[in-house]
PDB file of C-alpha atoms in Angstrom:
ATOM      1  CA  MET X  70     210.396 125.391  35.918  1.00 66.00           C
ATOM      2  CA  SER X  71     207.639 123.965  38.072  1.00 87.00           C
ATOM      3  CA  GLY X  72     204.050 124.195  36.951  1.00 93.00           C
ATOM      4  CA  PRO X  73     200.535 123.430  38.152  1.00 95.00           C
ATOM      5  CA  HIS X  74     200.560 119.941  36.606  1.00 95.00           C
ATOM      6  CA  ASP X  75     203.797 118.621  38.156  1.00 96.00           C
ATOM      7  CA  PHE X  76     201.883 116.143  40.333  1.00 97.00           C
ATOM      8  CA  ASP X  77     199.437 114.955  37.652  1.00 96.00           C
ATOM      9  CA  PHE X  78     201.413 111.689  37.527  1.00 96.00           C
ATOM     10  CA  PHE X  79     200.332 110.956  41.108  1.00 97.00           C
ATOM     11  CA  HIS X  80     196.563 111.051  40.610  1.00 97.00           C
ATOM     12  CA  GLY X  81     194.855 107.704  41.173  1.00 97.00           C
ATOM     13  CA  GLU X  82     195.563 104.489  43.062  1.00 97.00           C
ATOM     14  CA  TRP X  83     198.974 103.192  44.200  1.00 98.00           C
ATOM     15  CA  GLU X  84     200.542 100.274  46.034  1.00 98.00           C
ATOM     16  CA  VAL X  85     203.390 101.452  48.242  1.00 98.00           C
ATOM     17  CA  ARG X  86     206.485  99.740  49.639  1.00 98.00           C
ATOM     18  CA  HIS X  87     207.867 101.598  52.660  1.00 98.00           C
ATOM     19  CA  ARG X  88     211.393 101.477  54.090  1.00 98.00           C
ATOM     20  CA  ARG X  89     211.956 103.623  57.140  1.00 97.00           C
ATOM     21  CA  ARG X  90     214.485 103.906  59.893  1.00 97.00           C
ATOM     22  CA  THR X  91     213.350 102.847  63.333  1.00 95.00           C
ATOM     23  CA  ASP X  92     215.042 106.023  64.649  1.00 94.00           C
ATOM     24  CA  PHE X  93     214.813 108.932  62.182  1.00 95.00           C
ATOM     25  CA  LEU X  94     217.897 110.670  63.590  1.00 93.00           C
ATOM     26  CA  ALA X  95     220.255 107.695  64.048  1.00 93.00           C
ATOM     27  CA  PRO X  96     222.365 106.730  61.019  1.00 93.00           C
ATOM     28  CA  ASP X  97     222.969 103.229  62.422  1.00 96.00           C
ATOM     29  CA  SER X  98     219.318 102.458  63.222  1.00 96.00           C
ATOM     30  CA  ALA X  99     217.611  99.476  61.629  1.00 97.00           C
ATOM     31  CA  TRP X 100     215.241  99.731  58.680  1.00 97.00           C
ATOM     32  CA  GLU X 101     211.710  98.366  58.750  1.00 97.00           C
ATOM     33  CA  GLU X 102     209.679  97.571  55.633  1.00 98.00           C
ATOM     34  CA  PHE X 103     205.933  97.379  55.172  1.00 98.00           C
ATOM     35  CA  PRO X 104     203.237  97.730  52.472  1.00 98.00           C
ATOM     36  CA  ALA X 105     200.544 100.376  52.152  1.00 98.00           C
ATOM     37  CA  THR X 106     198.031 101.746  49.664  1.00 98.00           C
ATOM     38  CA  SER X 107     197.504 105.313  48.524  1.00 98.00           C
ATOM     39  CA  ARG X 108     194.911 107.278  46.568  1.00 98.00           C
ATOM     40  CA  CYS X 109     195.427 110.806  45.185  1.00 98.00           C
ATOM     41  CA  LEU X 110     192.672 113.127  43.957  1.00 98.00           C
ATOM     42  CA  PRO X 111     193.266 116.223  41.786  1.00 97.00           C
ATOM     43  CA  LEU X 112     191.851 119.615  42.788  1.00 97.00           C
ATOM     44  CA  PHE X 113     191.958 123.148  41.303  1.00 97.00           C
ATOM     45  CA  ASP X 114     192.358 121.719  37.755  1.00 94.00           C
ATOM     46  CA  GLY X 115     195.627 120.069  38.789  1.00 92.00           C
ATOM     47  CA  ALA X 116     197.120 122.975  40.765  1.00 97.00           C
ATOM     48  CA  ALA X 117     196.332 121.124  44.006  1.00 98.00           C
ATOM     49  CA  ASN X 118     195.775 117.570  45.119  1.00 98.00           C
ATOM     50  CA  ILE X 119     195.126 115.540  48.205  1.00 98.00           C
ATOM     51  CA  ASP X 120     196.166 112.002  48.934  1.00 98.00           C
ATOM     52  CA  GLU X 121     195.486 109.530  51.702  1.00 98.00           C
ATOM     53  CA  ILE X 122     197.882 106.718  52.480  1.00 98.00           C
ATOM     54  CA  ASP X 123     196.727 103.726  54.540  1.00 98.00           C
ATOM     55  CA  MET X 124     199.518 102.135  56.596  1.00 97.00           C
ATOM     56  CA  PRO X 125     198.001  99.227  58.574  1.00 97.00           C
ATOM     57  CA  HIS X 126     201.464  98.234  59.864  1.00 95.00           C
ATOM     58  CA  LEU X 127     201.630 101.557  61.731  1.00 95.00           C
ATOM     59  CA  GLY X 128     197.932 101.585  62.635  1.00 96.00           C
ATOM     60  CA  ALA X 129     197.672 104.985  60.982  1.00 97.00           C
ATOM     61  CA  LYS X 130     196.738 106.886  57.872  1.00 98.00           C
ATOM     62  CA  GLY X 131     198.444 109.932  56.413  1.00 97.00           C
ATOM     63  CA  LEU X 132     197.190 112.778  54.301  1.00 97.00           C
ATOM     64  CA  THR X 133     199.085 115.209  52.099  1.00 98.00           C
ATOM     65  CA  LEU X 134     197.613 118.417  50.700  1.00 98.00           C
ATOM     66  CA  ARG X 135     199.729 119.850  47.855  1.00 98.00           C
ATOM     67  CA  LEU X 136     199.151 123.414  46.647  1.00 98.00           C
ATOM     68  CA  PHE X 137     200.815 125.188  43.719  1.00 98.00           C
ATOM     69  CA  ASP X 138     201.593 128.909  44.153  1.00 97.00           C
ATOM     70  CA  PRO X 139     201.405 130.356  40.600  1.00 96.00           C
ATOM     71  CA  GLU X 140     203.224 133.594  41.517  1.00 96.00           C
ATOM     72  CA  ALA X 141     206.233 131.962  43.209  1.00 96.00           C
ATOM     73  CA  ARG X 142     205.972 128.848  40.979  1.00 96.00           C
ATOM     74  CA  VAL X 143     206.490 126.541  43.966  1.00 97.00           C
ATOM     75  CA  TRP X 144     204.531 123.795  45.657  1.00 98.00           C
ATOM     76  CA  SER X 145     203.782 123.532  49.365  1.00 98.00           C
ATOM     77  CA  LEU X 146     203.367 119.976  50.665  1.00 98.00           C
ATOM     78  CA  ASN X 147     201.351 119.778  53.860  1.00 97.00           C
ATOM     79  CA  TRP X 148     201.335 116.473  55.774  1.00 96.00           C
ATOM     80  CA  SER X 149     199.008 115.239  58.500  1.00 97.00           C
ATOM     81  CA  SER X 150     198.815 111.961  60.392  1.00 95.00           C
ATOM     82  CA  SER X 151     195.635 110.341  61.684  1.00 97.00           C
ATOM     83  CA  ARG X 152     197.529 109.896  64.963  1.00 94.00           C
ATOM     84  CA  SER X 153     197.857 113.643  65.619  1.00 93.00           C
ATOM     85  CA  GLY X 154     195.081 115.161  63.516  1.00 93.00           C
ATOM     86  CA  ARG X 155     197.233 118.234  62.884  1.00 93.00           C
ATOM     87  CA  LEU X 156     199.156 119.612  59.935  1.00 94.00           C
ATOM     88  CA  PHE X 157     202.927 119.462  60.170  1.00 94.00           C
ATOM     89  CA  PRO X 158     204.884 122.493  58.913  1.00 95.00           C
ATOM     90  CA  PRO X 159     204.932 122.468  55.097  1.00 97.00           C
ATOM     91  CA  VAL X 160     207.869 121.716  52.848  1.00 98.00           C
ATOM     92  CA  VAL X 161     208.160 123.998  49.823  1.00 98.00           C
ATOM     93  CA  GLY X 162     209.907 123.502  46.501  1.00 98.00           C
ATOM     94  CA  ARG X 163     209.650 122.642  42.841  1.00 97.00           C
ATOM     95  CA  PHE X 164     210.353 120.156  40.092  1.00 96.00           C
ATOM     96  CA  GLU X 165     213.354 120.601  37.839  1.00 94.00           C
ATOM     97  CA  GLY X 166     214.564 118.017  35.331  1.00 91.00           C
ATOM     98  CA  GLY X 167     212.037 115.402  36.446  1.00 90.00           C
ATOM     99  CA  ARG X 168     213.060 115.634  40.125  1.00 96.00           C
ATOM    100  CA  GLY X 169     211.089 117.428  42.810  1.00 97.00           C
ATOM    101  CA  GLU X 170     212.886 118.765  45.882  1.00 98.00           C
ATOM    102  CA  PHE X 171     211.075 120.352  48.823  1.00 98.00           C
ATOM    103  CA  HIS X 172     212.453 121.789  52.090  1.00 98.00           C
ATOM    104  CA  GLY X 173     211.073 122.960  55.411  1.00 98.00           C
ATOM    105  CA  ASP X 174     211.718 123.210  59.126  1.00 97.00           C
ATOM    106  CA  ASP X 175     210.204 121.046  61.845  1.00 95.00           C
ATOM    107  CA  THR X 176     211.032 119.378  65.142  1.00 93.00           C
ATOM    108  CA  HIS X 177     211.530 115.672  65.793  1.00 92.00           C
ATOM    109  CA  ASP X 178     211.995 114.192  69.266  1.00 91.00           C
ATOM    110  CA  GLY X 179     212.449 117.725  70.606  1.00 90.00           C
ATOM    111  CA  LYS X 180     215.206 118.632  68.132  1.00 93.00           C
ATOM    112  CA  ASP X 181     214.995 121.232  65.378  1.00 95.00           C
ATOM    113  CA  VAL X 182     215.375 119.550  61.996  1.00 96.00           C
ATOM    114  CA  ARG X 183     215.585 120.710  58.407  1.00 98.00           C
ATOM    115  CA  VAL X 184     213.345 118.431  56.324  1.00 98.00           C
ATOM    116  CA  ARG X 185     213.819 117.441  52.681  1.00 98.00           C
ATOM    117  CA  PHE X 186     211.360 115.541  50.495  1.00 98.00           C
ATOM    118  CA  VAL X 187     212.543 114.291  47.108  1.00 98.00           C
ATOM    119  CA  TRP X 188     210.306 112.924  44.327  1.00 98.00           C
ATOM    120  CA  SER X 189     212.141 111.001  41.589  1.00 98.00           C
ATOM    121  CA  GLY X 190     211.745 108.072  39.192  1.00 97.00           C
ATOM    122  CA  VAL X 191     208.411 109.454  38.084  1.00 96.00           C
ATOM    123  CA  SER X 192     206.562 107.586  35.334  1.00 95.00           C
ATOM    124  CA  ALA X 193     202.965 106.600  34.600  1.00 92.00           C
ATOM    125  CA  THR X 194     203.389 103.465  36.729  1.00 96.00           C
ATOM    126  CA  THR X 195     206.123 104.250  39.286  1.00 97.00           C
ATOM    127  CA  ALA X 196     207.417 106.990  41.556  1.00 98.00           C
ATOM    128  CA  ARG X 197     209.826 107.282  44.469  1.00 98.00           C
ATOM    129  CA  TRP X 198     209.559 109.569  47.490  1.00 98.00           C
ATOM    130  CA  GLU X 199     212.158 109.968  50.172  1.00 98.00           C
ATOM    131  CA  GLN X 200     212.450 111.996  53.326  1.00 98.00           C
ATOM    132  CA  ALA X 201     215.684 113.139  54.945  1.00 98.00           C
ATOM    133  CA  PHE X 202     216.414 115.149  58.088  1.00 97.00           C
ATOM    134  CA  SER X 203     219.331 117.452  58.774  1.00 97.00           C
ATOM    135  CA  LEU X 204     220.436 118.553  62.230  1.00 95.00           C
ATOM    136  CA  ASP X 205     223.008 121.018  60.852  1.00 96.00           C
ATOM    137  CA  GLY X 206     220.888 123.317  58.705  1.00 95.00           C
ATOM    138  CA  GLY X 207     221.180 121.244  55.519  1.00 95.00           C
ATOM    139  CA  GLU X 208     224.946 120.628  55.503  1.00 96.00           C
ATOM    140  CA  THR X 209     224.401 116.866  55.891  1.00 97.00           C
ATOM    141  CA  TRP X 210     221.278 114.756  55.437  1.00 97.00           C
ATOM    142  CA  LEU X 211     220.093 111.429  56.841  1.00 97.00           C
ATOM    143  CA  THR X 212     217.515 109.684  54.664  1.00 98.00           C
ATOM    144  CA  ASN X 213     215.014 108.115  57.044  1.00 97.00           C
ATOM    145  CA  TRP X 214     211.967 107.137  54.975  1.00 98.00           C
ATOM    146  CA  ILE X 215     211.609 105.865  51.395  1.00 98.00           C
ATOM    147  CA  MET X 216     208.391 105.019  49.570  1.00 98.00           C
ATOM    148  CA  GLU X 217     208.328 103.172  46.250  1.00 98.00           C
ATOM    149  CA  PHE X 218     205.000 103.660  44.456  1.00 98.00           C
ATOM    150  CA  ARG X 219     203.636 101.240  41.836  1.00 98.00           C
ATOM    151  CA  ARG X 220     200.289 101.162  40.098  1.00 97.00           C
ATOM    152  CA  PRO X 221     198.188  98.202  41.207  1.00 95.00           C
ATOM    153  CA  ALA X 222     197.937  95.266  38.832  1.00 86.00           C
ATOM    154  CA  VAL X 223     194.742  95.295  36.799  1.00 77.00           C
ATOM    155  CA  THR X 224     192.720  92.120  37.275  1.00 68.00           C
TER     156      THR X 224
END
């Protein structure tokens, strides 16, 4: 069952390797790869956090606000891009067995999409996030963005 400390692993500094499709809805589109850095700060004694990711390759930064709902025992993940300055619709879900899965509805290129975020491979020094879109209400998914997080080397 999810709890208010599910994202404690993510607090602090990270180096990030991105792989993303050049067209989020096309299964045969090419992948591009690029580095980034991320920093996550805890709030509400761990029941919330905020992170900023710097992606110079895209000329943008992103921000995620995560909030734990203690009654429903779910997290809402709220994303914003420096390009738009607005919050995208949240994805909501929980961690079970070391894997976090979160779902929501959005639009992409004028099409309604079901969105899925998955957190896996979580340890003190690594984590993996992936995003997938579905055009058929969650029957099939196309993974379109993967981030591999690693703690920076200490010098």
